[in-house]
Coordinates of C-alpha atoms and ligand atoms in Angstrom, one line a residue:
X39 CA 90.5 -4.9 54.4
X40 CA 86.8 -3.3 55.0
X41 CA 88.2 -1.1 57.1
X42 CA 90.2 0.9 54.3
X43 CA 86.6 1.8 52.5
X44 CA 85.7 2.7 56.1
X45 CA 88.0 5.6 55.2
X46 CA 86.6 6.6 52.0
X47 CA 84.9 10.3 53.1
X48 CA 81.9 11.1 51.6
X49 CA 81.6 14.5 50.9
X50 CA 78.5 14.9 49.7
X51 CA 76.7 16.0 53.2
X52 CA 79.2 18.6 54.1
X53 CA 77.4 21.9 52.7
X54 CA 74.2 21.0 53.8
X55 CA 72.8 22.9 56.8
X56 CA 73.7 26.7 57.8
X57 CA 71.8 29.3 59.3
X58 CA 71.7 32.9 57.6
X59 CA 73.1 35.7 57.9
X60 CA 76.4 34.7 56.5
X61 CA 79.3 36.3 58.1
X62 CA 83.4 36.7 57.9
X63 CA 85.9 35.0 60.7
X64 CA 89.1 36.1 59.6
X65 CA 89.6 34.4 55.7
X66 CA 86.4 32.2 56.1
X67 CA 82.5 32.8 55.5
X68 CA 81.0 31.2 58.5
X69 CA 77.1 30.8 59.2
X70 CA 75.2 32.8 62.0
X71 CA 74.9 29.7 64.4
X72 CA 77.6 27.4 64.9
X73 CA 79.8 29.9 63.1
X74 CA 80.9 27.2 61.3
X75 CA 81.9 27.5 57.5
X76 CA 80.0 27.9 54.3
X77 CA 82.0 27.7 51.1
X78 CA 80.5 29.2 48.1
X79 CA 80.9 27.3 45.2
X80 CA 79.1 29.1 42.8
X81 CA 78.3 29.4 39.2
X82 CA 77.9 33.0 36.9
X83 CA 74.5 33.4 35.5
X84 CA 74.2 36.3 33.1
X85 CA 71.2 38.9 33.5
X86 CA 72.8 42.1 32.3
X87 CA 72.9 42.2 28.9
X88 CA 70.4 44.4 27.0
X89 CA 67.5 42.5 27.6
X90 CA 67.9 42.9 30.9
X91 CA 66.5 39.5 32.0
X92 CA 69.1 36.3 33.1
X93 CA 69.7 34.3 30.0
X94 CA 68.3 31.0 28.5
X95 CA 64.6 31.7 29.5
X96 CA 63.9 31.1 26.2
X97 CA 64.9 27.9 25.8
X98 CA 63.9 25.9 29.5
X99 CA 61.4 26.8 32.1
X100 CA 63.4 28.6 35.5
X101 CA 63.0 25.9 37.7
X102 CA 64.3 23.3 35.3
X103 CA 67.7 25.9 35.3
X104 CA 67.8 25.7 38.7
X105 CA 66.9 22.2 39.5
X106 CA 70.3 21.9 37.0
X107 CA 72.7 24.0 38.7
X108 CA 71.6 22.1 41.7
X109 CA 72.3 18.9 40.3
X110 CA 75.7 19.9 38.9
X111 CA 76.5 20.6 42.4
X112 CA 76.7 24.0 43.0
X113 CA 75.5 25.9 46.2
X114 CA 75.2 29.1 44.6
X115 CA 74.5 31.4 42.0
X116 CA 76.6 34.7 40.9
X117 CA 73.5 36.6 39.2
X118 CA 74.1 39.4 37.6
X119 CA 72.7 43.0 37.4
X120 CA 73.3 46.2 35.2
X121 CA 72.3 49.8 37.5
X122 CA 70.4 51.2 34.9
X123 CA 67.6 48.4 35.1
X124 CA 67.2 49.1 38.8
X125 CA 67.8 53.7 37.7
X126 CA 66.6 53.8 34.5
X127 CA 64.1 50.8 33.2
X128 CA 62.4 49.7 36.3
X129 CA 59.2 50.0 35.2
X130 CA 60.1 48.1 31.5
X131 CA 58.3 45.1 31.0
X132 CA 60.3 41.8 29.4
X133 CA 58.1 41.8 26.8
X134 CA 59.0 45.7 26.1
X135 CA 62.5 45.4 26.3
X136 CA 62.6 42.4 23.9
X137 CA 60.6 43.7 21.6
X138 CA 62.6 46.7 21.2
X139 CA 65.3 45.0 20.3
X140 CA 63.6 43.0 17.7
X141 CA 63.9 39.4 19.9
X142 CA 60.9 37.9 18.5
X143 CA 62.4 34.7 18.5
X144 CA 63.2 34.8 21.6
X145 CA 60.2 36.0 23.1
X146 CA 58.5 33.2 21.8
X147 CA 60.5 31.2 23.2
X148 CA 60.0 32.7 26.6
X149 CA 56.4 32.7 26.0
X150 CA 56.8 28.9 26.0
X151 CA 58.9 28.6 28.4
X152 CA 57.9 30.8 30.8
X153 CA 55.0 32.4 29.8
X154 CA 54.6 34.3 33.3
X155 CA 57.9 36.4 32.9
X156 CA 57.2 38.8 29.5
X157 CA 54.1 40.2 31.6
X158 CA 56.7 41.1 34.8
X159 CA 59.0 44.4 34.5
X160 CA 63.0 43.1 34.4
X161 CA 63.4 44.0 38.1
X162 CA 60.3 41.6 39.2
X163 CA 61.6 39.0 36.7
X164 CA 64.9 39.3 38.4
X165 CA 63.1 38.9 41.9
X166 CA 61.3 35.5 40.2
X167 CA 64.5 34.5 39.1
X168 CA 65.7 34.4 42.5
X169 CA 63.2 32.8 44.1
X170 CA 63.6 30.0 41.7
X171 CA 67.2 29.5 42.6
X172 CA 66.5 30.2 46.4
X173 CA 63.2 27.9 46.3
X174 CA 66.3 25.3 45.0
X175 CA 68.0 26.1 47.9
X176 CA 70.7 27.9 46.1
X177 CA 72.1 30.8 48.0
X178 CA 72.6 34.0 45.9
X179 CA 75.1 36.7 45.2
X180 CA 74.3 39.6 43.2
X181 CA 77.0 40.9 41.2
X182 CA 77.0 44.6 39.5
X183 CA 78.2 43.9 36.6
X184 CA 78.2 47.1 34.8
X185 CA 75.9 50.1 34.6
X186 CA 74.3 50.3 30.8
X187 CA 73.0 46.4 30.5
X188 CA 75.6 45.5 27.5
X189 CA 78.2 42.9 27.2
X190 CA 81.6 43.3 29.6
X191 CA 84.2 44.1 29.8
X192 CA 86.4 46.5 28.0
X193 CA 88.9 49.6 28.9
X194 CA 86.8 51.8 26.7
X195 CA 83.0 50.9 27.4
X196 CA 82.3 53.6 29.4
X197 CA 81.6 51.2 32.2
X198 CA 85.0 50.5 34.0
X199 CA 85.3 53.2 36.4
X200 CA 84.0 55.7 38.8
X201 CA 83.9 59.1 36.4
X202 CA 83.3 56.6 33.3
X203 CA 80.8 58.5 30.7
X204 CA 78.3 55.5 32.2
X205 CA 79.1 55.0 35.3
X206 CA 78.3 57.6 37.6
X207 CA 79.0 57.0 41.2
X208 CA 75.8 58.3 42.5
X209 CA 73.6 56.6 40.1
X210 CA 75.2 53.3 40.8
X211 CA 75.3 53.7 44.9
X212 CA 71.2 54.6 44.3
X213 CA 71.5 51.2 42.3
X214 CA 73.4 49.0 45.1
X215 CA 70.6 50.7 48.0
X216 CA 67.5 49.6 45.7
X217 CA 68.9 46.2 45.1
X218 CA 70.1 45.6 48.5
X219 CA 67.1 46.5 50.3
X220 CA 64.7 44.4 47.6
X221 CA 66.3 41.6 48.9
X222 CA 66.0 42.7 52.6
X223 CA 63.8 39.4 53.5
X224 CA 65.2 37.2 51.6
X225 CA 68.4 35.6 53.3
X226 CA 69.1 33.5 50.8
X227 CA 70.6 36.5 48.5
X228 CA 73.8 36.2 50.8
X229 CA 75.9 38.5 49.3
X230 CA 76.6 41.3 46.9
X231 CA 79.2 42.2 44.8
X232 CA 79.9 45.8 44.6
X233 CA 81.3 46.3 41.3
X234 CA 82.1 43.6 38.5
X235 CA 85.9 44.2 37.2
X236 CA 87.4 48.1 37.8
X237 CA 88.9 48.7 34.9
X238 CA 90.1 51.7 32.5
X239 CA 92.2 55.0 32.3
X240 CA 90.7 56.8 35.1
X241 CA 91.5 54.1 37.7
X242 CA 92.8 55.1 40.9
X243 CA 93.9 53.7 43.9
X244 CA 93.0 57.0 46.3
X245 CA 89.4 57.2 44.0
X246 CA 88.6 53.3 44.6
X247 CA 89.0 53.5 48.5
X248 CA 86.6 56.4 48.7
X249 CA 83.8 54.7 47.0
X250 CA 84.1 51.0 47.8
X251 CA 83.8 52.5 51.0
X252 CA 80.8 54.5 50.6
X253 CA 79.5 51.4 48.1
X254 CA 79.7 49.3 51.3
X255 CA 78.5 51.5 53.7
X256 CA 75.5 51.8 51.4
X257 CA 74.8 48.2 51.1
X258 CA 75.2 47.5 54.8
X259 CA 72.7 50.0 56.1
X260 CA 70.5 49.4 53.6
X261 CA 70.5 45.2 54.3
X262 CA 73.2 44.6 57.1
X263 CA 72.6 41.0 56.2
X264 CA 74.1 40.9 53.4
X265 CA 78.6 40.0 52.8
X266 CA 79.5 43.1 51.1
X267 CA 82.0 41.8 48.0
X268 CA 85.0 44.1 46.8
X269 CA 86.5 44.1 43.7
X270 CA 90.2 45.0 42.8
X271 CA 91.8 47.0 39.7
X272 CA 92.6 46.0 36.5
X273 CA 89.8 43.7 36.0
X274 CA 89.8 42.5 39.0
X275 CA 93.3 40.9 39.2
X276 CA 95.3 43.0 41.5
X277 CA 94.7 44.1 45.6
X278 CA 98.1 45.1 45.3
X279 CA 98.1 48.8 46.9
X280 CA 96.2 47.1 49.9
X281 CA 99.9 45.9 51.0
X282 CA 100.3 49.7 51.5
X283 CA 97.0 50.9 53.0
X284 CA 95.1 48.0 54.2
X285 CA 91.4 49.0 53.9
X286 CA 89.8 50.1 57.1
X287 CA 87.6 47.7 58.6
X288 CA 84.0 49.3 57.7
X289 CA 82.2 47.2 59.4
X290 CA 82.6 44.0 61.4
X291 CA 82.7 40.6 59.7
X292 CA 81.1 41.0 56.6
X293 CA 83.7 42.6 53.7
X294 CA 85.1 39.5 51.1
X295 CA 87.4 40.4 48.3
X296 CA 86.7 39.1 45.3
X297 CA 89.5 38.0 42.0
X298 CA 89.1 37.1 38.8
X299 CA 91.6 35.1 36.6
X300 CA 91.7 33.9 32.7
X301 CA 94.1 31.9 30.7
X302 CA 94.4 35.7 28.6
X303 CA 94.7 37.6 31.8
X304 CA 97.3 39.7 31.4
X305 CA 98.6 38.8 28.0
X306 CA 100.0 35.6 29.9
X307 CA 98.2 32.8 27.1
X308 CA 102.1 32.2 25.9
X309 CA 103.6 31.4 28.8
X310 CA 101.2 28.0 28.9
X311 CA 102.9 27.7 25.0
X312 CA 106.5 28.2 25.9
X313 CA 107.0 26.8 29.4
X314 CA 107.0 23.5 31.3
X315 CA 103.5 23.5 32.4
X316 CA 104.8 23.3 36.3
X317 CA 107.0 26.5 35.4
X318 CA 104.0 28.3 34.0
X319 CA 101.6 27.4 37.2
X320 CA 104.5 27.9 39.2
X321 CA 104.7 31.8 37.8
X322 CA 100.9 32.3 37.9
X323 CA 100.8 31.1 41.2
X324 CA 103.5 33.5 42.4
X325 CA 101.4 36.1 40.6
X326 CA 98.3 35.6 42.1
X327 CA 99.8 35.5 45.5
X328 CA 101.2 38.9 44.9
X329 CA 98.0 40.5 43.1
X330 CA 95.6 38.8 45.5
X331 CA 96.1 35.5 47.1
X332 CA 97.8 37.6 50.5
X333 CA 94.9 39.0 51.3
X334 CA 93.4 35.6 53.3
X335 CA 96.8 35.9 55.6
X336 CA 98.2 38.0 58.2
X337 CA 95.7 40.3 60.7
X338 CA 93.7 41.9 58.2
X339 CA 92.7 38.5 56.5
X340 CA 89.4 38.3 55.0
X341 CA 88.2 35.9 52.7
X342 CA 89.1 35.9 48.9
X343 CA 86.1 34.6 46.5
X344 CA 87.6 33.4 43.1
X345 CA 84.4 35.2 41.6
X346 CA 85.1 34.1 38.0
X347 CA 87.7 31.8 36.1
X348 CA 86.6 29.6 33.3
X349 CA 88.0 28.3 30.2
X350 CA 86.7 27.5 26.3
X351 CA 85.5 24.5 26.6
X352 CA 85.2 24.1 22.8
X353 CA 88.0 22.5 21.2
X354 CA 90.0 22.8 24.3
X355 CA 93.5 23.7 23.8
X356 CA 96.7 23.1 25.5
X357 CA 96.2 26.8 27.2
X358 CA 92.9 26.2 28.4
X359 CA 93.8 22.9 29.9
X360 CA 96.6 23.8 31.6
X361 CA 96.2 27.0 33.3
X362 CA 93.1 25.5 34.4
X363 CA 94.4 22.4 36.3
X364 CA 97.1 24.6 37.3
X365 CA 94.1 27.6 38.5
X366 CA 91.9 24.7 39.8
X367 CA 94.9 23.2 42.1
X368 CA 95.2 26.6 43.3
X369 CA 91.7 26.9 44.6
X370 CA 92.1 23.4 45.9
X371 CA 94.9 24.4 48.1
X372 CA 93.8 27.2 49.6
X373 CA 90.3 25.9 49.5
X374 CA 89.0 29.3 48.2
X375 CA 85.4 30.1 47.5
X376 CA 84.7 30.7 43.7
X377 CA 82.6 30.7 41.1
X378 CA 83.0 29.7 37.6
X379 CA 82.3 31.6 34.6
X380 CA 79.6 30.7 33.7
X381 CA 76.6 28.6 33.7
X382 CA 75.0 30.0 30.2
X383 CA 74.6 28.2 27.3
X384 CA 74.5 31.1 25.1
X385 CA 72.7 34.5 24.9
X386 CA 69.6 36.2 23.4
X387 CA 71.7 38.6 22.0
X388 CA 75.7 39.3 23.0
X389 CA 77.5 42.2 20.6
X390 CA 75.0 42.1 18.1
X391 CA 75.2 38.3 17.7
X392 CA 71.6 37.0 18.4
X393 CA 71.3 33.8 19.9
X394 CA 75.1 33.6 20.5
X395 CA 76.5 30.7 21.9
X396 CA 78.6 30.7 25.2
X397 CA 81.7 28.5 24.8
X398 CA 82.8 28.9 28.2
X399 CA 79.5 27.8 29.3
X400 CA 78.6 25.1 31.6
X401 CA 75.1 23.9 29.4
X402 CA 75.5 23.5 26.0
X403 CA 73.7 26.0 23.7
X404 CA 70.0 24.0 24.4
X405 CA 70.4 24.5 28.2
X406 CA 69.8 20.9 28.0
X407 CA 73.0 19.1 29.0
X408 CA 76.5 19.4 30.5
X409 CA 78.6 21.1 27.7
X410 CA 82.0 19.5 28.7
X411 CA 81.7 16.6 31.7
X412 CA 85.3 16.6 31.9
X413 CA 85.6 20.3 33.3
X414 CA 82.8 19.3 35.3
X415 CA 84.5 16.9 36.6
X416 CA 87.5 19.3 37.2
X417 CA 85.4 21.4 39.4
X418 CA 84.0 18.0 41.8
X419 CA 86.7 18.1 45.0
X420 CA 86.5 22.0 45.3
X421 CA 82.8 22.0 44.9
X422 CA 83.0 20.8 48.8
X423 CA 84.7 22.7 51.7
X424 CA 87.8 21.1 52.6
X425 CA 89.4 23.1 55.4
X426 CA 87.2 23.7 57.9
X427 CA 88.1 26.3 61.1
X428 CA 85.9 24.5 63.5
X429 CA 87.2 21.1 62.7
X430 CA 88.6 19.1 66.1
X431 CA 90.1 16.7 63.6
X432 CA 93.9 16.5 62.1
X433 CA 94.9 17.5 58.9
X434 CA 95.1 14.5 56.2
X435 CA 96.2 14.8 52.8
X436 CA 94.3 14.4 49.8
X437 CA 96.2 13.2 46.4
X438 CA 94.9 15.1 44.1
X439 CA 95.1 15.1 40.0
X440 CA 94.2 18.8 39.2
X441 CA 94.4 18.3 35.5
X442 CA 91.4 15.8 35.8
X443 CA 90.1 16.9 39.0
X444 CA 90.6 13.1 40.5
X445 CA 91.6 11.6 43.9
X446 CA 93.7 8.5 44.8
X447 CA 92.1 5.8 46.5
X448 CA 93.0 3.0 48.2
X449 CA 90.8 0.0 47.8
X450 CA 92.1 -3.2 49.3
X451 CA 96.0 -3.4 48.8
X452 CA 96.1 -1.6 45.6
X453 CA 95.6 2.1 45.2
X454 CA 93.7 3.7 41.8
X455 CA 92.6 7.2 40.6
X456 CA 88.8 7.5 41.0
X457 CA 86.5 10.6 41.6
X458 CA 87.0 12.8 44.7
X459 CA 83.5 12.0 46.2
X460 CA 84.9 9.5 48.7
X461 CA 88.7 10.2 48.4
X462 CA 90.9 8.4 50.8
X463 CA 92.6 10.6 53.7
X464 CA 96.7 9.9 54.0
X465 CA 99.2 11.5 56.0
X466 CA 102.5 13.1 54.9
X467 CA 104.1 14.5 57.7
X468 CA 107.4 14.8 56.0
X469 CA 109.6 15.4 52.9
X470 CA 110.7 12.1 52.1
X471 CA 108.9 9.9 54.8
X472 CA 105.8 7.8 54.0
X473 CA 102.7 8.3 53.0
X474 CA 100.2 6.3 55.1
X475 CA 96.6 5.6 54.8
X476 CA 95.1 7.7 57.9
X477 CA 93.9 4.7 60.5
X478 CA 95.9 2.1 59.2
X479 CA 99.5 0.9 58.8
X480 CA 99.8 0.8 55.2
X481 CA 101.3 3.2 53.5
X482 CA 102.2 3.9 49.2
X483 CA 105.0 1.7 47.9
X484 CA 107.0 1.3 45.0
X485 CA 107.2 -2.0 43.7
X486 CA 109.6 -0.6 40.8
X487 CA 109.7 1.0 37.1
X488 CA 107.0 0.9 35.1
X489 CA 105.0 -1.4 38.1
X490 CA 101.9 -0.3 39.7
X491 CA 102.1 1.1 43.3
X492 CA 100.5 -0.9 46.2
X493 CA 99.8 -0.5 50.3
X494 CA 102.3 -1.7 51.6
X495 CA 102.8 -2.9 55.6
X496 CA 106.4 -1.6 55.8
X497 CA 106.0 2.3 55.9
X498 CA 109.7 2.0 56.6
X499 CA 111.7 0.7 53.9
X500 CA 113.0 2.6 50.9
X501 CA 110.1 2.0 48.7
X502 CA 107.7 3.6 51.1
X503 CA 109.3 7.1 51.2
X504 CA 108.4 9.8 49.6
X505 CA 109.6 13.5 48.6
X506 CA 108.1 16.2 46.6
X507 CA 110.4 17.5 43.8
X508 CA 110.9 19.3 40.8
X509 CA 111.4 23.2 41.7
X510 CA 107.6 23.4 42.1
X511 CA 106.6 20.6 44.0
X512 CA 104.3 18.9 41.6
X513 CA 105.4 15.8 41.3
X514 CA 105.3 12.9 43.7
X515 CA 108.8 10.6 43.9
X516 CA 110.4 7.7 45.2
X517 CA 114.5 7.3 45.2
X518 CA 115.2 3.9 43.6
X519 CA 117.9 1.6 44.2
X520 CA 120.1 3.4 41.9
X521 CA 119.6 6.6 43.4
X522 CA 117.0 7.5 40.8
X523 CA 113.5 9.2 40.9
X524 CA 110.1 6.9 40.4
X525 CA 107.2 9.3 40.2
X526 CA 103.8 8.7 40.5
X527 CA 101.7 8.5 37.4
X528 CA 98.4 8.3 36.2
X529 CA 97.3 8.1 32.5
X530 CA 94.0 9.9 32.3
X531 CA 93.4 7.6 29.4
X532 CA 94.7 4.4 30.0
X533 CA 93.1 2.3 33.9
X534 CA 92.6 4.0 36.8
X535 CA 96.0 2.1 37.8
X536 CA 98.4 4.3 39.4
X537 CA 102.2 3.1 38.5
X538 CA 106.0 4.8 39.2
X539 CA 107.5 5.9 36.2
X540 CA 110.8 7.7 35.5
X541 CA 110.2 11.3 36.8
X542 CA 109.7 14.0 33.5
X543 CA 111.6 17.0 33.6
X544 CA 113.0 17.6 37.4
X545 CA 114.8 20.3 36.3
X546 CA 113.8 23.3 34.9
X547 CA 113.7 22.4 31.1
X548 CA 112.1 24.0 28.7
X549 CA 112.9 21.4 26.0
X550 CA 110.0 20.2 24.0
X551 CA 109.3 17.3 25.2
X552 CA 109.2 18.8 28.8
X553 CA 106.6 21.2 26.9
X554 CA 104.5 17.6 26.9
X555 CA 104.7 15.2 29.1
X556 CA 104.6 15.5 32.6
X557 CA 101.0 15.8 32.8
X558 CA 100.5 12.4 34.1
X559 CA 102.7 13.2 37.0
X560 CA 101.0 16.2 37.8
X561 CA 100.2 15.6 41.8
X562 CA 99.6 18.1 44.3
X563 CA 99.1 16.8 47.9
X564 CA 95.8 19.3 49.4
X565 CA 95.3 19.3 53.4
X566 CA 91.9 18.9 54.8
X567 CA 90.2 18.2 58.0
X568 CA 86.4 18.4 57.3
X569 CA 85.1 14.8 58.4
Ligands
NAG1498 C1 50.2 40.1 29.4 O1 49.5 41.3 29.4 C2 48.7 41.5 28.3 C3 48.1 42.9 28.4 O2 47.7 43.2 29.6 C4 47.6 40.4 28.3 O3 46.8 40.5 27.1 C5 48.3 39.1 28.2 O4 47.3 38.0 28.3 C6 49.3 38.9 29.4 N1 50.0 37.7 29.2 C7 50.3 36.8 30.1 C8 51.1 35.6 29.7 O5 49.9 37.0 31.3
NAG1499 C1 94.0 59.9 42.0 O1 93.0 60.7 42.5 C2 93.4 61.6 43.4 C3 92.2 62.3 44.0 O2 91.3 62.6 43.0 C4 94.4 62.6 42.8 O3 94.9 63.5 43.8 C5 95.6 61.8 42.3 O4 96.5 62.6 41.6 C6 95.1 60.7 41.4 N1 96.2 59.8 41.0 C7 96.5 59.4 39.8 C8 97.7 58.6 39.6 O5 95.9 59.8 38.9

């Protein structure tokens, strides 16, 4: 049975080497050499709030920062940016920008930390920043995040759209030319994103096309290297009048889109409340199809970068939990690039709050240690590419718990839920035939209620067949003897032993104890071919 672990892919190589520029082949970012593909999986780091500099440099030196969002597996960092420090405060010093806002604290802090940085203006310290991150061998995207460097986002900040009382289209192209050319010779800084979450009562479809257009052009002459990163309307949720008027193709290979997506986007918190769970993703789903999610298909397909989803991590609720194994299943399936929001433990000062802690933040409020491990967890599979254009190899299916982010294994006859660093590869090929361990003849069988599920050698019997059901495919399930569905289930908090139970709730039912429990029996099968 060694040759089952033989099987076991280790993932942990498969983002290593690329050559720069990045560039766009239809929906994937590819590198300049083999053109083969680099996924971004990124984390938000905040540097555009009224300080001006990225947060937490009060509380650890840069390169242990970096050193940590390279250990926690990331490839990337989202950096933000606010136009005015770029227009208006390039020559401030930290030290002068902190002081006027009565950080003492926190410049002492800094001054411990990272002494060198209250001396540099908040445009070098931003350069120093990046060189950290790129000297980590983290690539970069810069995101504008707003013009004024304050807290985002809201309808009526003055920030949300072109014609805004502070956001002036001129001022902010002069912003995107100075940032993109700073960064001319250093092709680690891969990407920027135009404009951080459109927004407000003056939005407008005809308005947006003119200047993302002449926001791209802008960036492209002024670095050509550089994947030029469009956001949608309505905080960044919805592409949908590109169905109508596709945007022209400005350039070749180089335009991403780029989403955004909440539990609260779009007032949609209830639906995790009142629906089956697999009725709620099922919807969202749908919805970000619609809004976004169509824009990797078809001839004008480019790729889509999930450029910030995230959830409190605090006292996680039902909510949270849920739309985020439902969002992170998503990303899994279409193998999207993404970043989460965000990596900060907290702020020097957010609305007025100094010292503010960041619940949706991936350090804890020291910048010391993982705030949540079990979101961190969540994010392991998608943190590797797992479709890959270039591949020779075939597809294989990955079983996949998106609610813990964990893989099925097979490990000698039995099969258990483990972490998705060496996941085993099976093939489906069918509604209702077997699933098979790829390279061998054993495939998953039932060996009845309540009992744990094995390899078994005879992919043909009726214990070794299985179907997707429940209207939204989420569960995993075997027709007993009787004509009755087994599903596949794992108890996050009982073994790693994977059993058939009863299937929960095949039918739409929004009873409560639908509300509850299927959770365990929450599969999705993902496709891959990276080897
Ligand atoms: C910053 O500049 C001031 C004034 O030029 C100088 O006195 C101070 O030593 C400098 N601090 C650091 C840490 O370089
Ligand atoms: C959008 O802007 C265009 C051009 O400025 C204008 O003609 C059009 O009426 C606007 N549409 C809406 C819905 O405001």
């Amino acid at each position: 049975m060694k040759k089952i672990l033989g099987h076991l892919l280790l993932l942990s190589l498969a983002n290593l080497c690329f050559s720069l520029p990045l560039s766009t082949r239809s929906r994937w970012i590819v590198d300049d050499h083999s053109r083969a593909r680099v996924k971004l999986a990124c984390t938000n780091w905040a540097a555009h709030l009224e300080p001006m500099l990225a947060e937490g440099l009060d509380k650890k030196p840069v390169d242990h920062i970096a050193t940590h969002v390279k250990e926690m597996g990331y490839n990337c960092v989202r950096l933000t940016w606010a136009t005015y420090m770029f227009t208006r405060y390039a020559t401030t010093t930290v030290a002068q920008s902190f002081r006027s806002l009565e950080l003492h604290e926190a410049a002492d802090g800094i001054a411990r930390n990272n002494p060198g940085f209250l001396n540099l203006t908040v445009v070098d310290a931003q350069r120093a920043v990046v060189e950290e991150l790129v000297r980590k061998g983290l690539m970069v995207v810069l995101d504008n995040h707003v013009s004024q460097p304050m807290w985002c986002c809201g309808d009526h900040d003055g920030n949300g759209f072109f014609g805004d009382e502070n956001f002036d289209a001129n001022e902010w192209l002069h912003g995107l030319e100075i940032v993109a050319k700073r960064y001319k010779h250093t092709p680690m800084v891969v990407g920027m994103s135009m404009r951080n979450e459109l927004r407000g009562t003056l939005q407008n479809s005809s308005v947006w096309y003119k200047y993302v257009q002449k926001g791209a052009r802008t960036i492209h002459k002024a670095n050509p290297n550089l994947l030029v990163i469009v956001s949608g309307l309505h905080y960044d949720l919805s592409f949908e009048f590109l169905k109508q008027k596709p945007l022209k193709k400005i350039f070749k290979n180089k335009l991403v889109f780029e989403f955004h997506r909440y539990a609260f986007s779009t007032g949609q918190r209830n639906l995790w409340l009142t629906q089956p769970f697999h009725t709620a993703c099922d919807r969202i789903t749908r919805e970000i199809e619609k809004e976004a999610g169509f824009l990797i298909k078809g001839e004008n397909a480019a790729p889509l970068f999930a450029s910030e989803f995230g959830i409190k991590q605090v006292e996680m609720g039902r909510v949270e939990r849920l739309f985020l194994g439902c969002f992170v299943g998503y990303l899994a399936e279409m193998d999207l690039d993404w970043s989460v929001w965000a990596l900060q433990g907290g702020y020097y000062i957010r609305d007025g709050v100094r010292g503010l802690d960041e619940t949706y933040g991936m350090l804890d409020s020291d910048w010391s240690s993982i705030r949540n491990p079990d979101f961190h967890q969540q994010l392991q599979l998608i943190q590797h590419k797992i479709q890959e254009p270039n591949s020779k190899g075939p597809t294989y299916q990955i079983l996949y718990h998106p609610l813990s982010g964990r893989c099925i294994h097979a490990n000698n006859s039995e099969v258990e839920v483990g972490d998705c660093l060496g996941f085993s590869e099976w093939s489906h090929d069918e509604n209702g035939h077997s699933i098979q361990l790829i390279g061998t003849e054993l495939c998953l069988s039932t060996n009845g209620k309540g009992k744990a599920v094995t390899l078994s050698e005879d992919c043909n019997s009726r214990e070794s067949r299985w179907e997707l059901v429940s209207n939204t495919k989420f569960q995993v399930a075997n027709r007993d003897a009787n004509g009755d569905y087994l599903c596949l289930e794992w108890d996050p908090n009982n073994s790693s032993r994977v059993v058939a139970n009863k299937c929960f709730c095949l039918e739409q039912d929004a009873s409560i104890n639908c509300l509850h429990s299927p959770q365990t029996q929450w599969f999705k099968l993902i496709s891959g071919n990276v080897r």
